[in-house]
Structures are given as structure tokens and as C-alpha cells.
Amino acid sequence: MFKTLAADFRIIFERDPAARNGLEVLLCYPGFQALVCHRVAHWLYQQRLPVIPRLLSHLSRLLTGVEIHPGARLGQGIFIDHGMGVVIGETAIVGDYCLIYQGVTLGGTGKQSGKRHPTLANNVVVGAGAKVLGNIQIGENVRIGAGSVVLRDVPSDCTVVGIPGRVIYRSGVRVDPLDHSQMPDSEARVIRMLLDRIEALEDQLEGLNLPPAEEAIDVTLAPVGDRCQLRDRTIEEFLDGAGI
């Protein structure tokens, strides 16, 4: 346990430029304090001690604003930044060196028994306010954008944005986990393509000599050359969730 807590402590200085010294981290970082309480509560939970682990988890939530069920399995080197509003469910599994921002929920989607919360592999970044729900698998080095809602499995080495979360691959590009300005805007890109399509159709309509409404005839529009088609891969991936 102490080796794991040491890794949790060291990672804060690597990922938070505001961390000045060890005493400040111990006294003023609720995310780290919540992890300390959880490590103890989880050990007691594994010993099948009744009530006490849940009580310790509850007291930790009151003090830090972070709610971690004592049954959750957390790896080493996890950093919960700020932490207020973070909720991690009973059967959740969080891998090593994950970064979790405030308002994140690793929750379930029903009352079924057994594994009902997500599993995060190593080096996952979950942005502020994101919700990862259900017994799903999140691969290594995945970045989940702020405010996203992820309901399906996500493969390794990609980025997820939107509601519901959609995968955007970034093969071969290494991104700093703290650099949120690099998060792609898939919705804006698809909307731009659809607007291009509408403008192209309007141009075609303006070029037709249509009869009055009472003499309307069937008009079949010609293909729009290189303009965006509905079968365009970007739009298809956006509409069907890009396979997640």
C-alpha cells in the first residue's frame, strides 16, 4: 500500500505545476487525500470487515468531495485533479497513471449484480464532467473529452468526445495529457460538411428554371462533384458512433 501511495504522491508533481512542496500536497490536495482514505478502506473491504469500509468512504466524501466505493480497484500513480464531484463505483477498475478531473463519474447503468462499472486501462485521461457508464472497457492511452458520455468500449490510443462519446483516432500523434486544447471538435467538422452540402444543393436549385408551384414536376438533382456526400466517411463515423 505504501509503495502505491508513494507513486500517487510523486505523480502530482509531474502533472500539476501548482504543486509547490510535499506538505502542501498532503494538506491541500483532496484528490490525494481521497486516495489515501480509499487505500485504507479498500484493504478493510478485502478483509470482509462490515460497515467500517463504507463508513470510511463516506467520511472521505464529506471531507474531500470525492466518492470512491471501497470495492473499487485503483492502480498506482493515479491523480485526481481538484476532485470535487468525482464518483467511482464499486466494481470500477482504474489502471496505473490515470488522470481524472473534477466531476467525473465512473458509474453503472442499472441494478444488475456483478461487474457493472467501467474498466480503465493504464494512462487514461478523463476530462472534467465526463461520464463513463456501464461494464465497458477503456483501452490504454485513451483521452476522454470534458463533458463526454461514454457508453461503449473504446480501443487503445484514441480520443473520445461528445454525447454519446465518439472515437476520433489520432494514430502516430503523441499528445500531452494536460493539453486539452488539442481535443478535436468532431461536431463542428461534421456540421461544416453538412452546411457545404446544403450550399451545393441550393446552388443547383438556383440554376434550375422551375415552373410555378401548380405545374411542379419531378426534379432529380445531379451529383455534386467533390462536395460532401452523406456517405462521406467522417459523417458516417459521427452518425454511427464510430464503432464504439
XYZ file of N, CA and C in Angstrom:
732
model
N 0.822 -1.208 0.000
C 0.000 0.000 0.000
C 0.863 1.268 0.000
N 1.956 1.245 0.789
C 2.786 2.441 0.911
C 3.519 2.744 -0.404
N 3.917 1.705 -1.129
C 4.547 1.912 -2.427
C 3.569 2.572 -3.394
N 2.300 2.127 -3.355
C 1.274 2.702 -4.227
C 1.007 4.149 -3.872
N 0.922 4.445 -2.563
C 0.696 5.824 -2.124
C 1.868 6.722 -2.512
N 3.083 6.183 -2.473
C 4.250 6.967 -2.886
C 4.156 7.334 -4.360
N 3.684 6.380 -5.180
C 3.506 6.670 -6.607
C 2.417 7.717 -6.810
N 1.329 7.630 -6.034
C 0.257 8.636 -6.103
C 0.790 10.015 -5.743
N 1.686 10.059 -4.764
C 2.255 11.326 -4.299
C 3.181 11.931 -5.346
N 4.055 11.104 -5.935
C 5.030 11.618 -6.902
C 4.367 12.118 -8.173
N 3.316 11.445 -8.614
C 2.703 11.820 -9.894
C 2.112 13.217 -9.853
N 1.746 13.686 -8.657
C 1.165 15.025 -8.541
C 2.159 16.084 -8.993
N 3.416 15.938 -8.629
C 4.440 16.924 -9.012
C 4.744 16.862 -10.508
N 4.510 15.712 -11.138
C 4.740 15.586 -12.567
C 3.616 16.211 -13.390
N 2.397 16.199 -12.830
C 1.243 16.605 -13.623
C 0.563 17.892 -13.162
N 1.003 18.449 -12.065
C 0.391 19.691 -11.595
C 1.468 20.720 -11.298
N 1.604 21.728 -12.165
C 2.633 22.751 -11.929
C 2.368 23.594 -10.696
N 1.135 23.528 -10.148
C 0.809 24.312 -8.959
C 1.306 23.659 -7.682
N 1.747 22.399 -7.752
C 2.234 21.701 -6.559
C 3.603 22.256 -6.165
N 3.677 22.911 -5.024
C 4.906 23.576 -4.591
C 5.807 22.682 -3.732
N 5.211 21.979 -2.765
C 6.008 21.149 -1.863
C 5.148 20.034 -1.292
N 5.809 19.082 -0.642
C 5.119 17.902 -0.139
C 4.063 18.212 0.904
N 4.351 19.147 1.800
C 3.386 19.474 2.862
C 2.106 20.052 2.272
N 2.251 20.879 1.257
C 1.076 21.454 0.595
C 0.218 20.363 -0.041
N 0.863 19.389 -0.660
C 0.123 18.292 -1.276
C -0.621 17.489 -0.223
N 0.047 17.190 0.882
C -0.579 16.398 1.938
C -1.787 17.097 2.546
N -1.707 18.412 2.698
C -2.753 19.139 3.412
C -3.823 19.735 2.501
N -3.491 19.995 1.239
C -4.389 20.809 0.410
C -4.837 20.131 -0.888
N -4.567 18.857 -1.076
C -4.961 18.168 -2.295
C -6.010 17.099 -1.975
N -7.292 17.447 -2.134
C -8.347 16.492 -1.770
C -8.305 15.197 -2.574
N -7.828 15.269 -3.823
C -7.731 14.061 -4.620
C -6.773 13.062 -3.999
N -5.624 13.545 -3.536
C -4.662 12.658 -2.885
C -5.200 12.155 -1.551
N -5.838 13.031 -0.800
C -6.415 12.621 0.487
C -7.479 11.547 0.299
N -8.288 11.702 -0.765
C -9.315 10.694 -1.047
C -8.689 9.351 -1.394
N -7.564 9.380 -2.121
C -6.879 8.135 -2.466
C -6.313 7.458 -1.233
N -5.752 8.244 -0.302
C -5.227 7.671 0.937
C -6.339 6.963 1.703
N -7.469 7.643 1.842
C -8.602 7.034 2.549
C -9.093 5.786 1.828
N -9.100 5.851 0.489
C -9.586 4.689 -0.258
C -8.652 3.497 -0.108
N -7.352 3.726 -0.113
C -6.417 2.609 0.030
C -6.679 1.866 1.344
N -6.925 2.623 2.403
C -7.208 2.000 3.697
C -8.562 1.295 3.664
N -9.577 1.983 3.130
C -10.919 1.406 3.079
C -10.947 0.151 2.210
N -10.202 0.169 1.105
C -10.183 -0.993 0.213
C -9.532 -2.198 0.893
N -8.472 -1.950 1.673
C -7.828 -3.051 2.391
C -8.794 -3.658 3.408
N -9.519 -2.803 4.126
C -10.509 -3.300 5.081
C -11.635 -4.044 4.372
N -12.007 -3.543 3.196
C -13.060 -4.194 2.398
C -12.620 -5.597 1.978
N -11.348 -5.734 1.624
C -10.827 -7.037 1.224
C -10.791 -8.016 2.398
N -10.716 -7.481 3.618
C -10.747 -8.338 4.806
C -12.184 -8.694 5.202
N -13.129 -8.265 4.384
C -14.563 -8.539 4.608
C -15.070 -7.959 5.928
N -14.479 -6.851 6.343
C -14.945 -6.152 7.539
C -16.236 -5.415 7.207
N -17.327 -5.618 7.941
C -18.596 -4.959 7.597
C -18.616 -3.493 8.038
N -19.367 -2.705 7.322
C -19.724 -1.321 7.677
C -18.541 -0.359 7.656
N -17.454 -0.706 8.344
C -16.353 0.235 8.533
C -15.794 0.764 7.203
N -15.551 -0.083 6.189
C -15.035 0.464 4.916
C -15.982 1.480 4.287
N -17.276 1.188 4.303
C -18.227 2.137 3.728
C -18.293 3.423 4.551
N -18.178 3.300 5.858
C -18.193 4.483 6.713
C -16.979 5.355 6.440
N -15.818 4.734 6.282
C -14.601 5.494 5.967
C -14.735 6.177 4.612
N -15.324 5.468 3.641
C -15.548 6.058 2.323
C -16.497 7.248 2.418
N -17.527 7.112 3.252
C -18.497 8.194 3.418
C -17.846 9.417 4.058
N -17.023 9.197 5.088
C -16.336 10.315 5.736
C -15.369 10.996 4.768
N -14.710 10.189 3.937
C -13.811 10.748 2.934
C -14.574 11.637 1.957
N -15.763 11.205 1.564
C -16.578 12.018 0.653
C -16.955 13.352 1.292
N -17.298 13.326 2.574
C -17.654 14.562 3.274
C -16.470 15.527 3.335
N -15.266 15.000 3.486
C -14.085 15.838 3.663
C -13.483 16.305 2.343
N -13.583 15.477 1.311
C -12.866 15.774 0.064
C -13.772 16.047 -1.128
N -15.057 15.633 -1.058
C -15.935 15.772 -2.216
C -15.745 14.681 -3.242
N -14.903 13.693 -2.934
C -14.633 12.571 -3.842
C -15.251 11.319 -3.247
N -16.091 10.635 -4.020
C -16.742 9.422 -3.528
C -16.192 8.208 -4.279
N -15.456 7.377 -3.554
C -14.893 6.154 -4.126
C -15.389 4.976 -3.289
N -16.117 4.079 -3.909
C -16.589 2.908 -3.173
C -15.382 2.071 -2.752
N -15.379 1.550 -1.533
C -14.213 0.772 -1.085
C -13.938 -0.478 -1.912
N -14.924 -0.927 -2.684
C -14.706 -2.092 -3.531
C -13.994 -1.788 -4.828
N -13.893 -0.524 -5.213
C -13.231 -0.151 -6.468
C -11.750 -0.489 -6.403
N -11.198 -0.925 -7.524
C -9.783 -1.311 -7.602
C -9.012 -0.243 -8.372
N -8.113 0.446 -7.692
C -7.359 1.543 -8.285
C -5.878 1.185 -8.340
N -5.263 1.428 -9.497
C -3.837 1.174 -9.662
C -2.995 2.246 -9.003
N -1.717 2.251 -9.296
C -0.800 3.219 -8.694
C -0.620 4.434 -9.595
N -0.139 5.517 -8.987
C 0.157 6.720 -9.751
C -1.064 7.420 -10.304
N -2.218 7.263 -9.654
C -3.449 7.923 -10.116
C -3.483 9.339 -9.567
N -3.896 10.271 -10.418
C -4.015 11.676 -9.995
C -5.451 12.122 -10.211
N -6.123 12.460 -9.113
C -7.469 13.029 -9.186
C -7.314 14.525 -8.976
N -7.378 15.285 -10.064
C -7.114 16.721 -10.027
C -8.339 17.483 -9.513
N -8.149 18.264 -8.462
C -9.222 19.008 -7.779
C -10.198 18.026 -7.129
N -10.855 17.191 -7.921
C -11.583 16.060 -7.353
C -13.031 16.265 -7.017
N -13.485 17.476 -6.763
C -14.862 17.680 -6.317
C -15.853 17.048 -7.293
N -16.747 16.214 -6.757
C -17.785 15.605 -7.572
C -17.401 14.317 -8.258
N -16.170 13.836 -8.083
C -15.766 12.563 -8.679
C -16.479 11.413 -7.979
N -17.026 10.481 -8.773
C -17.700 9.303 -8.235
C -17.144 8.073 -8.940
N -16.674 7.099 -8.164
C -16.131 5.856 -8.710
C -16.873 4.699 -8.060
N -17.543 3.890 -8.879
C -18.425 2.845 -8.383
C -17.710 1.610 -7.851
N -18.493 0.714 -7.259
C -17.977 -0.444 -6.535
C -17.118 -1.373 -7.383
N -17.545 -1.676 -8.599
C -16.817 -2.648 -9.418
C -15.937 -1.981 -10.478
N -15.708 -0.677 -10.335
C -14.830 0.028 -11.275
C -13.385 -0.419 -11.071
N -12.630 -0.443 -12.174
C -11.206 -0.745 -12.144
C -10.480 0.379 -12.878
N -9.512 0.986 -12.224
C -8.758 2.095 -12.803
C -7.292 1.685 -12.855
N -6.693 1.725 -14.041
C -5.311 1.301 -14.227
C -4.310 2.305 -13.701
N -3.038 1.999 -13.908
C -1.952 2.841 -13.412
C -1.862 4.155 -14.185
N -1.494 5.201 -13.452
C -1.162 6.514 -14.008
C -2.313 7.136 -14.806
N -3.510 6.909 -14.351
C -4.671 7.567 -14.959
C -4.825 8.967 -14.368
N -5.378 9.864 -15.158
C -5.619 11.243 -14.736
C -7.115 11.507 -14.798
N -7.700 11.874 -13.653
C -9.142 12.058 -13.548
C -9.417 13.466 -13.045
N -10.219 14.200 -13.810
C -10.538 15.577 -13.430
C -11.856 15.641 -12.649
N -12.176 16.840 -12.170
C -13.338 17.008 -11.311
C -14.639 16.680 -12.047
N -15.614 16.186 -11.282
C -16.934 15.920 -11.835
C -17.052 14.642 -12.641
N -16.025 13.820 -12.663
C -16.052 12.575 -13.445
C -16.862 11.515 -12.706
N -17.635 10.734 -13.461
C -18.367 9.601 -12.901
C -17.961 8.326 -13.629
N -17.506 7.364 -12.873
C -17.282 6.007 -13.383
C -18.389 5.164 -12.763
N -19.537 5.123 -13.438
C -20.737 4.578 -12.825
C -21.350 3.423 -13.583
N -22.457 2.944 -13.047
C -23.194 1.855 -13.671
C -24.411 2.382 -14.417
N -25.107 1.483 -15.077
C -26.290 1.871 -15.856
C -27.541 1.134 -15.410
N -27.487 0.378 -14.346
C -28.659 -0.373 -13.899
C -28.421 -0.984 -12.540
N -29.318 -1.895 -12.162
C -29.222 -2.521 -10.849
C -28.729 -3.960 -10.923
N -28.160 -4.334 -12.071
C -27.679 -5.703 -12.197
C -26.518 -5.942 -11.235
N -26.359 -7.213 -10.818
C -25.265 -7.572 -9.922
C -24.024 -7.898 -10.738
N -22.911 -8.133 -10.048
C -21.670 -8.436 -10.736
C -20.983 -7.186 -11.261
N -20.118 -7.360 -12.229
C -19.349 -6.242 -12.802
C -20.281 -5.321 -13.564
N -20.442 -4.107 -13.092
C -21.382 -3.161 -13.694
C -20.790 -1.765 -13.876
N -19.508 -1.624 -13.601
C -18.840 -0.335 -13.744
C -17.678 -0.469 -14.722
N -17.175 0.627 -15.242
C -16.152 0.560 -16.298
C -14.781 0.105 -15.804
N -13.984 -0.345 -16.758
C -12.583 -0.696 -16.522
C -11.710 0.219 -17.361
N -10.830 0.970 -16.717
C -9.902 1.873 -17.404
C -8.518 1.249 -17.402
N -7.903 1.149 -18.572
C -6.537 0.638 -18.662
C -5.558 1.731 -18.221
N -4.284 1.508 -18.418
C -3.254 2.446 -17.961
C -3.251 3.733 -18.791
N -2.872 4.827 -18.130
C -2.626 6.125 -18.780
C -3.863 6.701 -19.462
N -5.017 6.490 -18.900
C -6.250 7.075 -19.433
C -6.448 8.458 -18.823
N -6.892 9.411 -19.640
C -7.213 10.755 -19.163
C -8.713 10.968 -19.321
N -9.388 11.305 -18.221
C -10.832 11.527 -18.247
C -11.079 12.996 -17.911
N -11.594 13.759 -18.881
C -11.784 15.193 -18.725
C -12.890 15.556 -17.765
N -12.914 16.812 -17.348
C -13.862 17.296 -16.348
C -15.308 17.038 -16.768
N -16.086 16.500 -15.840
C -17.514 16.295 -16.077
C -17.855 15.109 -16.949
N -16.875 14.345 -17.396
C -17.153 13.199 -18.269
C -17.816 12.073 -17.473
N -18.677 11.310 -18.152
C -19.372 10.175 -17.544
C -19.023 8.918 -18.330
N -18.472 7.942 -17.652
C -18.150 6.647 -18.262
C -19.019 5.625 -17.548
N -19.993 5.055 -18.266
C -21.057 4.304 -17.610
C -21.150 2.877 -18.124
N -21.354 1.946 -17.201
C -21.585 0.565 -17.572
C -20.319 -0.277 -17.526
N -20.485 -1.575 -17.727
C -19.370 -2.514 -17.732
C -18.697 -2.477 -19.095
N -17.898 -1.442 -19.314
C -17.221 -1.254 -20.596
C -15.723 -1.190 -20.375
N -14.978 -1.382 -21.461
C -13.520 -1.404 -21.415
C -12.967 -0.155 -22.113
N -12.118 0.583 -21.405
C -11.448 1.753 -21.969
C -9.975 1.397 -22.120
N -9.473 1.418 -23.362
C -8.117 0.973 -23.634
C -7.045 1.921 -23.118
N -5.803 1.515 -23.279
C -4.672 2.310 -22.814
C -4.519 3.596 -23.626
N -4.036 4.633 -22.936
C -3.712 5.931 -23.555
C -4.926 6.600 -24.191
N -6.105 6.292 -23.727
C -7.322 6.929 -24.239
C -7.513 8.277 -23.560
N -7.984 9.260 -24.331
C -8.341 10.579 -23.786
C -9.842 10.777 -23.971
N -10.521 11.054 -22.892
C -11.971 11.284 -22.917
C -12.203 12.768 -22.675
N -12.825 13.437 -23.645
C -13.009 14.874 -23.565
C -13.963 15.296 -22.466
N -13.800 16.513 -21.994
C -14.650 17.054 -20.939
C -16.114 17.026 -21.359
N -16.970 16.580 -20.439
C -18.401 16.561 -20.691
C -18.897 15.424 -21.552
N -18.014 14.532 -21.981
C -18.424 13.409 -22.827
C -19.173 12.359 -22.003
N -20.012 11.582 -22.685
C -20.724 10.472 -22.056
C -20.373 9.214 -22.846
N -19.605 8.326 -22.238
C -19.107 7.126 -22.914
C -19.913 5.926 -22.450
N -20.510 5.212 -23.403
C -21.398 4.094 -23.082
C -20.943 2.786 -23.707
N -19.893 2.823 -24.545
C -19.427 1.619 -25.229
C -17.913 1.501 -25.111
N -17.407 0.313 -25.404
C -15.963 0.071 -25.330
C -15.203 1.043 -26.226
N -14.002 1.391 -25.781
C -13.133 2.286 -26.543
C -11.779 1.610 -26.731
N -11.284 1.479 -27.959
C -9.968 0.861 -28.176
C -8.844 1.761 -27.682
N -7.659 1.206 -27.598
C -6.497 1.950 -27.097
C -6.067 3.040 -28.074
N -5.361 4.027 -27.526
C -4.684 5.067 -28.316
C -5.626 5.885 -29.178
N -6.708 6.356 -28.628
C -7.606 7.227 -29.383
C -8.271 8.207 -28.435
N -9.023 9.127 -29.013
C -9.697 10.179 -28.261
C -11.191 10.025 -28.411
N -11.924 10.293 -27.334
C -13.381 10.191 -27.339
C -13.969 11.551 -26.978
N -14.927 12.021 -27.776
C -15.589 13.286 -27.480
C -17.077 13.150 -27.778
N -17.879 13.994 -27.133
C -19.281 14.111 -27.491
C -20.231 13.314 -26.625
N -21.536 13.514 -26.925
C -22.626 12.808 -26.254
C -23.519 12.209 -27.334
N -23.566 10.885 -27.456
C -22.688 9.928 -26.771
C -21.265 10.017 -27.291
N -20.325 9.492 -26.531
C -18.918 9.586 -26.903
C -18.622 8.921 -28.230
N -17.874 9.599 -29.086
C -17.474 9.064 -30.385
C -15.958 9.066 -30.475
N -15.428 8.009 -31.048
C -13.979 7.847 -31.140
C -13.420 8.635 -32.307
N -12.318 9.329 -32.070
C -11.566 10.003 -33.129
C -10.127 9.532 -33.011
N -9.656 8.775 -33.995
C -8.320 8.198 -33.932
C -7.262 9.260 -34.180
N -6.138 9.129 -33.468
C -5.026 10.048 -33.643
C -3.748 9.244 -33.750
N -3.709 8.306 -34.667
C -2.574 7.396 -34.796
C -1.305 8.167 -35.106
N -0.252 7.815 -34.399
C 1.056 8.392 -34.664
C 1.265 9.758 -34.066
N 0.284 10.305 -33.340
C 0.427 11.634 -32.755
C 0.457 11.497 -31.238
N 1.524 11.896 -30.632
C 1.645 11.853 -29.186
C 1.157 13.178 -28.620
N 0.205 13.124 -27.711
C -0.410 14.333 -27.167
C -0.164 14.400 -25.666
N 0.235 15.554 -25.184
C 0.401 15.765 -23.750
C -0.951 15.587 -23.066
N -1.054 14.744 -22.021
C -2.346 14.527 -21.370
C -2.934 15.779 -20.735
N -2.102 16.788 -20.498
C -2.610 18.014 -19.892
C -3.017 19.051 -20.926
N -2.751 18.792 -22.189
C -3.020 19.779 -23.241
C -4.407 19.557 -23.824
N -5.420 20.124 -23.192
C -6.793 19.930 -23.648
C -7.115 20.740 -24.892
N -6.252 21.687 -25.248
C -6.500 22.459 -26.467
C -6.359 21.592 -27.709
N -5.750 20.403 -27.587
C -5.572 19.515 -28.727
C -6.791 18.623 -28.981
N -7.842 18.759 -28.170
C -9.022 17.925 -28.337
C -9.766 18.310 -29.613
N -9.977 17.368 -30.536
C -10.648 17.694 -31.797
C -12.132 17.962 -31.590
N -12.703 18.776 -32.474
C -14.130 19.106 -32.411
C -14.838 18.405 -33.565
N -15.281 17.176 -33.327
C -15.890 16.389 -34.401
C -17.234 16.955 -34.820
N -18.006 17.486 -33.883
C -19.322 18.020 -34.219
C -19.206 19.210 -35.164
N -18.253 20.102 -34.878
C -18.083 21.268 -35.749
C -17.667 20.843 -37.148
N -16.823 19.831 -37.251
C -16.360 19.365 -38.556
C -17.506 18.779 -39.375
N -18.352 17.960 -38.731
C -19.474 17.354 -39.445
C -20.508 18.401 -39.826
N -20.795 19.339 -38.935
C -21.751 20.404 -39.249
C -21.260 21.219 -40.437
N -19.936 21.491 -40.493
C -19.384 22.242 -41.619
C -19.585 21.488 -42.930
N -19.408 20.174 -42.897
C -19.591 19.369 -44.100
C -21.055 19.376 -44.541
N -21.963 19.270 -43.588
C -23.385 19.293 -43.926
C -23.796 20.650 -44.495
N -23.234 21.725 -43.949
C -23.520 23.058 -44.494
C -22.998 23.188 -45.924
N -21.829 22.627 -46.179
C -21.304 22.633 -47.551
C -22.257 21.915 -48.498
N -22.801 20.798 -48.023
C -23.741 20.022 -48.847
C -25.005 20.844 -49.129
N -25.526 21.523 -48.111
C -26.732 22.342 -48.297
C -26.467 23.469 -49.280
N -25.307 24.123 -49.143
C -24.978 25.213 -50.059
C -24.881 24.707 -51.501
N -24.319 23.515 -51.692
C -24.210 22.957 -53.034
C -25.591 22.672 -53.621
N -26.498 22.144 -52.824
C -27.855 21.865 -53.296
C -28.595 23.157 -53.631
N -28.392 24.190 -52.815
C -29.035 25.478 -53.102
C -28.511 26.064 -54.407
N -27.217 25.901 -54.663
C -26.656 26.393 -55.927
C -27.297 25.687 -57.115
N -27.528 24.387 -56.977
C -28.169 23.644 -58.069
C -29.600 24.110 -58.282
N -30.317 24.331 -57.186
C -31.715 24.772 -57.308
C -31.803 26.140 -57.980
N -30.878 27.032 -57.652
C -30.898 28.356 -58.260
C -30.637 28.276 -59.759
N -29.908 27.263 -60.185
C -29.601 27.127 -61.598
C -30.696 26.456 -62.415
N -31.750 25.993 -61.763
C -32.850 25.338 -62.476
C -33.966 26.336 -62.755
N -34.580 26.250 -63.939
C -35.742 27.077 -64.264
C -36.995 26.297 -63.895
N -37.378 26.371 -62.612
C -38.529 25.606 -62.138
C -39.833 26.288 -62.544
N -40.861 25.513 -62.947
C -42.176 26.085 -63.253
C -42.878 26.519 -61.970
N -43.993 27.252 -62.094
C -44.755 27.621 -60.896
C -45.141 26.377 -60.091
N -45.542 26.626 -58.843
C -45.840 25.520 -57.930
C -46.928 24.617 -58.466
N -47.987 25.174 -59.141
C -49.093 24.349 -59.628
C -48.668 23.471 -60.801
N -47.552 23.779 -61.423
C -47.065 22.979 -62.531
C -45.774 22.239 -62.158
N -45.602 22.004 -60.876
C -44.352 21.403 -60.388
C -44.122 20.042 -61.017
N -42.874 19.763 -61.321
C -42.522 18.485 -61.916
C -41.483 17.791 -61.027
N -41.290 16.527 -61.280
C -40.308 15.772 -60.518
C -38.906 16.194 -60.952
N -38.108 16.634 -59.994
C -36.762 17.108 -60.282
C -35.759 16.205 -59.585
N -34.835 15.655 -60.349
C -33.785 14.825 -59.771
C -32.465 15.582 -59.881
N -31.862 15.836 -58.729
C -30.641 16.622 -58.717
C -29.456 15.768 -59.142
N -28.562 16.381 -59.865
C -27.358 15.680 -60.315
C -26.374 15.544 -59.165
N -25.384 14.673 -59.308
C -24.358 14.541 -58.272
C -23.635 15.864 -58.061
N -23.061 16.024 -56.892
C -22.484 17.308 -56.528
C -20.963 17.256 -56.572
N -20.399 16.528 -57.515
C -18.959 16.529 -57.709
C -18.212 16.174 -56.441
N -17.269 17.044 -56.070
C -16.432 16.767 -54.908
C -17.053 17.244 -53.604
N -18.269 17.761 -53.678
C -18.908 18.210 -52.448
C -19.166 17.041 -51.507
N -19.378 17.338 -50.230
C -19.566 16.282 -49.236
C -20.842 15.493 -49.476
N -20.741 14.180 -49.524
C -21.885 13.303 -49.665
C -22.234 12.694 -48.314
N -23.499 12.242 -48.182
C -23.912 11.652 -46.918
C -23.154 10.368 -46.616
N -22.585 9.756 -47.648
C -21.810 8.544 -47.421
C -20.351 8.851 -47.077
N -20.064 10.135 -46.912
C -18.721 10.524 -46.532
C -18.328 9.834 -45.220
N -17.101 9.345 -45.145
C -16.669 8.544 -44.002
C -16.750 9.319 -42.689
N -16.403 10.587 -42.727
C -16.440 11.376 -41.497
C -17.846 11.459 -40.934
N -18.820 11.730 -41.816
C -20.202 11.842 -41.350
C -20.720 10.483 -40.907
N -20.386 9.436 -41.665
C -20.842 8.095 -41.280
C -20.323 7.731 -39.892
N -19.037 7.984 -39.631
C -18.476 7.652 -38.336
C -19.139 8.442 -37.220
N -19.441 9.709 -37.508
C -20.087 10.526 -36.487
C -21.488 10.025 -36.176
N -22.245 9.678 -37.221
C -23.632 9.275 -37.017
C -23.763 7.914 -36.363
N -22.841 7.000 -36.629
C -22.969 5.667 -36.048
C -22.085 5.446 -34.851
N -21.492 6.500 -34.327
C -20.685 6.369 -33.134
C -19.268 5.897 -33.377
N -18.866 5.838 -34.624
C -17.502 5.454 -34.997
C -17.109 4.113 -34.412
N -18.084 3.232 -34.275
C -17.769 1.865 -33.874
C -17.654 1.642 -32.379
N -17.943 2.660 -31.555
C -17.835 2.420 -30.109
C -19.181 1.969 -29.569
